[in-house]
Short mmCIF file of N, CA, C and O in Angstrom, two decimals:
data_model
loop_
_atom_site.label_atom_id
_atom_site.label_comp_id
_atom_site.label_asym_id
_atom_site.label_seq_id
_atom_site.Cartn_x
_atom_site.Cartn_y
_atom_site.Cartn_z
N PRO A 1 0.90 -1.15 0.06
CA PRO A 1 0.03 -0.08 0.11
C PRO A 1 0.91 1.23 -0.18
O PRO A 1 1.94 1.23 0.52
N GLU A 2 0.22 2.26 -0.36
CA GLU A 2 0.97 3.55 -0.49
C GLU A 2 1.45 4.01 0.73
O GLU A 2 0.74 4.06 1.71
N GLY A 3 2.77 4.37 0.97
CA GLY A 3 3.39 4.86 1.96
C GLY A 3 3.77 3.91 2.73
O GLY A 3 4.56 4.21 3.98
N GLN A 4 3.59 2.56 3.06
CA GLN A 4 4.13 1.41 3.99
C GLN A 4 5.16 0.67 2.98
O GLN A 4 5.31 0.69 1.94
N ASP A 5 6.54 0.69 4.09
CA ASP A 5 7.60 0.01 3.50
C ASP A 5 7.41 -1.40 3.70
O ASP A 5 6.85 -2.10 4.59
N TRP A 6 7.76 -2.15 2.68
CA TRP A 6 7.71 -3.88 2.78
C TRP A 6 8.89 -4.18 3.72
O TRP A 6 9.87 -3.86 3.88
N PRO A 7 8.62 -4.90 4.84
CA PRO A 7 9.52 -5.29 5.89
C PRO A 7 10.82 -5.98 5.08
O PRO A 7 10.54 -6.88 4.31
N ARG A 8 11.78 -5.75 5.49
CA ARG A 8 13.25 -6.02 4.81
C ARG A 8 13.49 -7.71 5.17
O ARG A 8 14.00 -8.28 4.53
N ALA A 9 13.00 -8.20 6.20
CA ALA A 9 13.14 -9.52 6.54
C ALA A 9 12.50 -10.51 6.04
O ALA A 9 12.65 -11.78 6.11
N TYR A 10 11.33 -10.04 5.21
CA TYR A 10 10.34 -11.05 4.81
C TYR A 10 10.89 -11.36 2.96
O TYR A 10 10.70 -10.36 2.19
N PHE A 11 11.05 -12.39 2.60
CA PHE A 11 11.46 -12.89 1.31
C PHE A 11 10.06 -13.87 0.87
O PHE A 11 9.72 -14.49 1.59
N PRO A 12 9.71 -13.22 -0.41
CA PRO A 12 8.39 -14.02 -0.88
C PRO A 12 8.74 -15.25 -1.40
O PRO A 12 9.98 -15.61 -2.06
N VAL A 13 7.95 -16.39 -0.94
CA VAL A 13 8.42 -17.73 -1.37
C VAL A 13 7.21 -18.51 -2.34
O VAL A 13 7.45 -19.30 -3.09
N ALA A 14 5.99 -17.65 -2.11
CA ALA A 14 4.78 -18.44 -2.90
C ALA A 14 3.81 -17.26 -3.01
O ALA A 14 3.68 -16.28 -2.13
N ASP A 15 3.08 -17.29 -4.27
CA ASP A 15 2.08 -16.33 -4.46
C ASP A 15 0.74 -17.24 -4.10
O ASP A 15 0.55 -18.34 -4.57
N LEU A 16 -0.18 -16.68 -3.05
CA LEU A 16 -1.09 -17.18 -2.62
C LEU A 16 -2.49 -16.76 -3.13
O LEU A 16 -3.39 -17.35 -2.95
N LEU A 17 -2.41 -15.62 -3.93
CA LEU A 17 -3.34 -15.47 -4.67
C LEU A 17 -4.70 -15.21 -4.02
O LEU A 17 -5.65 -16.22 -3.86
N PRO A 18 -5.10 -14.14 -3.11
CA PRO A 18 -4.31 -13.10 -3.17
C PRO A 18 -3.25 -13.29 -2.01
O PRO A 18 -3.37 -13.99 -1.19
N GLY A 19 -2.27 -12.45 -2.03
CA GLY A 19 -1.27 -12.42 -0.93
C GLY A 19 -0.03 -13.34 -1.44
O GLY A 19 0.19 -13.56 -2.51
N TYR A 20 0.80 -13.27 -0.50
CA TYR A 20 2.14 -14.12 -0.38
C TYR A 20 2.45 -14.89 0.62
O TYR A 20 2.30 -14.46 2.04
N ALA A 21 3.12 -15.93 0.73
CA ALA A 21 3.67 -16.55 1.77
C ALA A 21 5.32 -16.21 1.69
O ALA A 21 5.55 -15.97 0.73
N LEU A 22 5.70 -15.55 2.93
CA LEU A 22 7.24 -14.75 2.93
C LEU A 22 7.78 -15.63 3.95
O LEU A 22 7.48 -16.25 4.90
N TYR A 23 9.19 -15.78 3.53
CA TYR A 23 9.97 -16.43 4.64
C TYR A 23 10.59 -15.27 5.35
O TYR A 23 11.19 -14.33 5.16
N ASP A 24 10.39 -15.41 6.63
CA ASP A 24 11.11 -14.38 7.60
C ASP A 24 12.49 -14.78 7.75
O ASP A 24 12.75 -15.70 8.71
N LEU A 25 13.25 -14.07 7.32
CA LEU A 25 14.85 -14.27 7.40
C LEU A 25 15.43 -14.37 8.91
O LEU A 25 16.38 -14.76 8.96
N GLU A 26 14.65 -13.23 9.90
CA GLU A 26 15.17 -13.25 11.06
C GLU A 26 14.45 -14.44 11.69
O GLU A 26 15.46 -14.99 12.79
N SER A 27 13.37 -14.85 11.83
CA SER A 27 12.77 -15.99 12.88
C SER A 27 13.14 -17.38 12.06
O SER A 27 12.97 -18.27 12.67
N GLY A 28 13.19 -17.21 10.72
CA GLY A 28 13.37 -18.57 10.04
C GLY A 28 11.81 -19.35 9.91
O GLY A 28 11.97 -20.30 9.60
N THR A 29 10.90 -18.45 10.13
CA THR A 29 9.72 -18.91 9.71
C THR A 29 8.87 -18.36 8.73
O THR A 29 9.15 -17.33 8.26
N ILE A 30 7.51 -19.04 8.58
CA ILE A 30 6.55 -18.25 7.27
C ILE A 30 5.46 -17.21 7.79
O ILE A 30 5.12 -17.68 9.12
N VAL A 31 5.48 -16.12 7.17
CA VAL A 31 4.32 -15.20 7.40
C VAL A 31 3.72 -15.43 6.01
O VAL A 31 4.32 -15.11 5.04
N GLU A 32 2.34 -15.40 6.43
CA GLU A 32 1.35 -15.03 5.16
C GLU A 32 1.02 -13.60 5.24
O GLU A 32 0.73 -13.27 6.10
N TRP A 33 0.81 -13.01 3.94
CA TRP A 33 0.50 -11.67 3.73
C TRP A 33 -0.81 -11.66 3.07
O TRP A 33 -1.04 -12.25 1.82
N ASP A 34 -1.75 -11.25 3.25
CA ASP A 34 -2.94 -11.15 2.79
C ASP A 34 -3.55 -9.70 2.50
O ASP A 34 -3.93 -9.12 3.44
N PRO A 35 -3.65 -9.08 1.33
CA PRO A 35 -4.04 -7.80 1.08
C PRO A 35 -5.62 -7.41 1.31
O PRO A 35 -5.85 -6.29 1.61
N GLU A 36 -6.38 -8.33 1.47
CA GLU A 36 -7.71 -8.62 1.68
C GLU A 36 -8.11 -7.75 3.18
O GLU A 36 -9.01 -7.73 3.38
N ASP A 37 -7.16 -8.32 4.02
CA ASP A 37 -7.24 -7.87 5.34
C ASP A 37 -7.00 -6.29 5.53
O ASP A 37 -7.39 -5.71 6.61
N LEU A 38 -6.56 -5.72 4.38
CA LEU A 38 -6.32 -4.05 4.49
C LEU A 38 -7.85 -3.58 4.32
O LEU A 38 -7.96 -2.15 4.83
N GLY A 39 -8.61 -3.88 3.44
CA GLY A 39 -9.83 -3.20 3.24
C GLY A 39 -9.64 -2.09 2.60
O GLY A 39 -8.79 -1.97 2.06
N GLU A 40 -10.77 -1.27 2.80
CA GLU A 40 -10.77 0.16 2.19
C GLU A 40 -9.43 1.13 2.51
O GLU A 40 -9.13 1.96 2.13
N GLU A 41 -9.23 0.77 3.79
CA GLU A 41 -8.16 1.78 4.57
C GLU A 41 -6.97 1.32 4.58
O GLU A 41 -6.58 1.24 5.40
N ASP A 42 -6.27 1.20 3.46
CA ASP A 42 -4.93 0.47 3.38
C ASP A 42 -3.63 1.47 3.77
O ASP A 42 -2.74 0.99 3.75
N ASP A 43 -4.36 2.70 4.42
CA ASP A 43 -3.06 3.81 4.60
C ASP A 43 -2.97 3.50 6.18
O ASP A 43 -2.16 4.28 6.67
N ARG A 44 -3.78 2.83 6.92
CA ARG A 44 -3.69 2.77 8.19
C ARG A 44 -2.79 1.73 8.84
O ARG A 44 -2.56 0.77 8.46
N PRO A 45 -1.46 2.22 9.24
CA PRO A 45 -0.17 1.36 9.79
C PRO A 45 -0.79 0.09 10.64
O PRO A 45 -0.02 -1.27 10.34
N ASP A 46 -1.89 0.47 11.46
CA ASP A 46 -2.21 -0.68 12.41
C ASP A 46 -2.83 -1.88 11.56
O ASP A 46 -2.67 -3.10 11.64
N LEU A 47 -3.58 -1.62 10.40
CA LEU A 47 -4.12 -2.74 9.39
C LEU A 47 -3.12 -3.22 8.59
O LEU A 47 -3.14 -4.45 8.40
N TRP A 48 -1.93 -2.22 8.27
CA TRP A 48 -0.77 -2.93 7.56
C TRP A 48 -0.05 -3.96 8.41
O TRP A 48 0.20 -5.13 7.78
N ASP A 49 -0.04 -3.69 9.42
CA ASP A 49 0.34 -4.72 10.40
C ASP A 49 -0.01 -5.96 10.76
O ASP A 49 0.45 -6.95 10.72
N MET A 50 -1.59 -5.85 10.70
CA MET A 50 -2.33 -6.81 11.03
C MET A 50 -2.37 -7.91 9.78
O MET A 50 -2.94 -9.12 9.83
N SER A 51 -2.20 -7.27 8.62
CA SER A 51 -2.23 -8.10 7.41
C SER A 51 -1.01 -8.94 7.31
O SER A 51 -1.26 -9.90 6.12
N PHE A 52 -0.11 -9.11 8.13
CA PHE A 52 0.87 -10.13 7.93
C PHE A 52 0.66 -11.10 9.40
O PHE A 52 0.24 -10.73 10.46
N THR A 53 0.45 -12.34 8.90
CA THR A 53 0.00 -13.48 9.89
C THR A 53 1.31 -14.57 10.09
O THR A 53 1.68 -14.96 9.13
N ARG A 54 1.71 -14.60 11.23
CA ARG A 54 2.68 -15.37 11.67
C ARG A 54 2.20 -16.97 11.65
O ARG A 54 1.35 -17.19 12.40
N THR A 55 2.73 -17.72 10.77
CA THR A 55 2.29 -19.13 10.63
C THR A 55 2.90 -19.95 11.82
O THR A 55 2.15 -21.02 12.28
N GLY A 56 4.09 -19.80 12.38
CA GLY A 56 4.89 -20.33 13.09
C GLY A 56 5.40 -21.65 12.68
O GLY A 56 6.06 -22.39 13.31
N MET A 57 5.44 -21.76 11.29
CA MET A 57 5.86 -23.28 10.82
C MET A 57 7.17 -22.64 9.91
O MET A 57 7.47 -21.57 9.58
N SER A 58 8.19 -23.65 10.20
CA SER A 58 9.33 -23.48 9.34
C SER A 58 9.12 -23.85 7.74
O SER A 58 7.87 -24.01 7.51
N LEU A 59 10.09 -23.05 7.01
CA LEU A 59 9.96 -23.40 5.50
C LEU A 59 9.41 -24.66 5.20
O LEU A 59 8.65 -25.12 4.62
N ARG A 60 10.33 -25.93 5.82
CA ARG A 60 9.84 -27.33 5.58
C ARG A 60 8.53 -27.68 6.12
O ARG A 60 7.94 -28.46 5.16
N GLN A 61 8.28 -27.23 7.20
CA GLN A 61 6.86 -27.65 7.67
C GLN A 61 5.76 -26.73 6.72
O GLN A 61 4.72 -27.51 6.33
N TRP A 62 5.95 -25.68 6.27
CA TRP A 62 5.01 -25.23 5.49
C TRP A 62 4.80 -25.84 4.10
O TRP A 62 3.81 -26.00 3.66
N LEU A 63 5.93 -26.16 3.71
CA LEU A 63 6.00 -26.62 2.18
C LEU A 63 5.47 -28.38 2.14
O LEU A 63 4.60 -28.77 1.25
N GLU A 64 5.47 -28.97 3.43
CA GLU A 64 5.10 -30.50 3.50
C GLU A 64 3.57 -30.27 4.13
O GLU A 64 2.93 -31.33 3.94
N THR A 65 3.06 -29.24 4.46
CA THR A 65 1.77 -28.83 4.58
C THR A 65 0.57 -29.02 3.41
O THR A 65 1.09 -28.32 2.47
N PRO A 66 -0.24 -30.10 3.36
CA PRO A 66 -1.07 -30.15 2.12
C PRO A 66 -1.91 -28.68 1.89
O PRO A 66 -2.12 -27.97 2.87
N GLU A 67 -2.29 -28.49 0.75
CA GLU A 67 -3.01 -27.05 0.37
C GLU A 67 -4.51 -27.50 0.93
O GLU A 67 -4.86 -28.80 1.00
N PRO A 68 -5.02 -26.09 1.35
CA PRO A 68 -4.57 -25.10 1.29
C PRO A 68 -3.57 -24.93 2.52
O PRO A 68 -3.75 -25.56 3.69
N LYS A 69 -2.68 -24.12 2.48
CA LYS A 69 -1.83 -23.64 3.52
C LYS A 69 -2.53 -22.90 4.53
O LYS A 69 -2.95 -21.67 4.73
N PRO A 70 -2.95 -23.48 5.93
CA PRO A 70 -3.45 -22.85 6.78
C PRO A 70 -2.85 -21.96 7.81
O PRO A 70 -1.59 -22.36 8.09
N SER A 71 -3.10 -20.77 7.92
CA SER A 71 -2.52 -19.96 9.02
C SER A 71 -2.84 -20.15 10.24
O SER A 71 -3.98 -20.75 10.57
N GLN A 72 -1.85 -20.39 11.37
CA GLN A 72 -2.31 -20.70 12.68
C GLN A 72 -2.35 -19.49 13.47
O GLN A 72 -1.13 -19.18 13.82
N GLU A 73 -3.35 -18.84 13.73
CA GLU A 73 -3.44 -17.72 14.38
C GLU A 73 -3.13 -17.92 15.68
O GLU A 73 -3.58 -18.99 16.41
#
């Protein structure tokens, strides 16, 4: 979204249509980003932060999880 910097530690590994699965270089876990969580007010920093969901899974665990890749909130 306009005015928001992409987190430097997040490396995209899969297109989830919409959104992306991201490898967090700092924690070694997968984070999922969903632009639909932003709604119409995509310039609010709190919504930007909330659009990222930590799965708690390592890359290996995430890759071995059958489709769809569930977020573990």
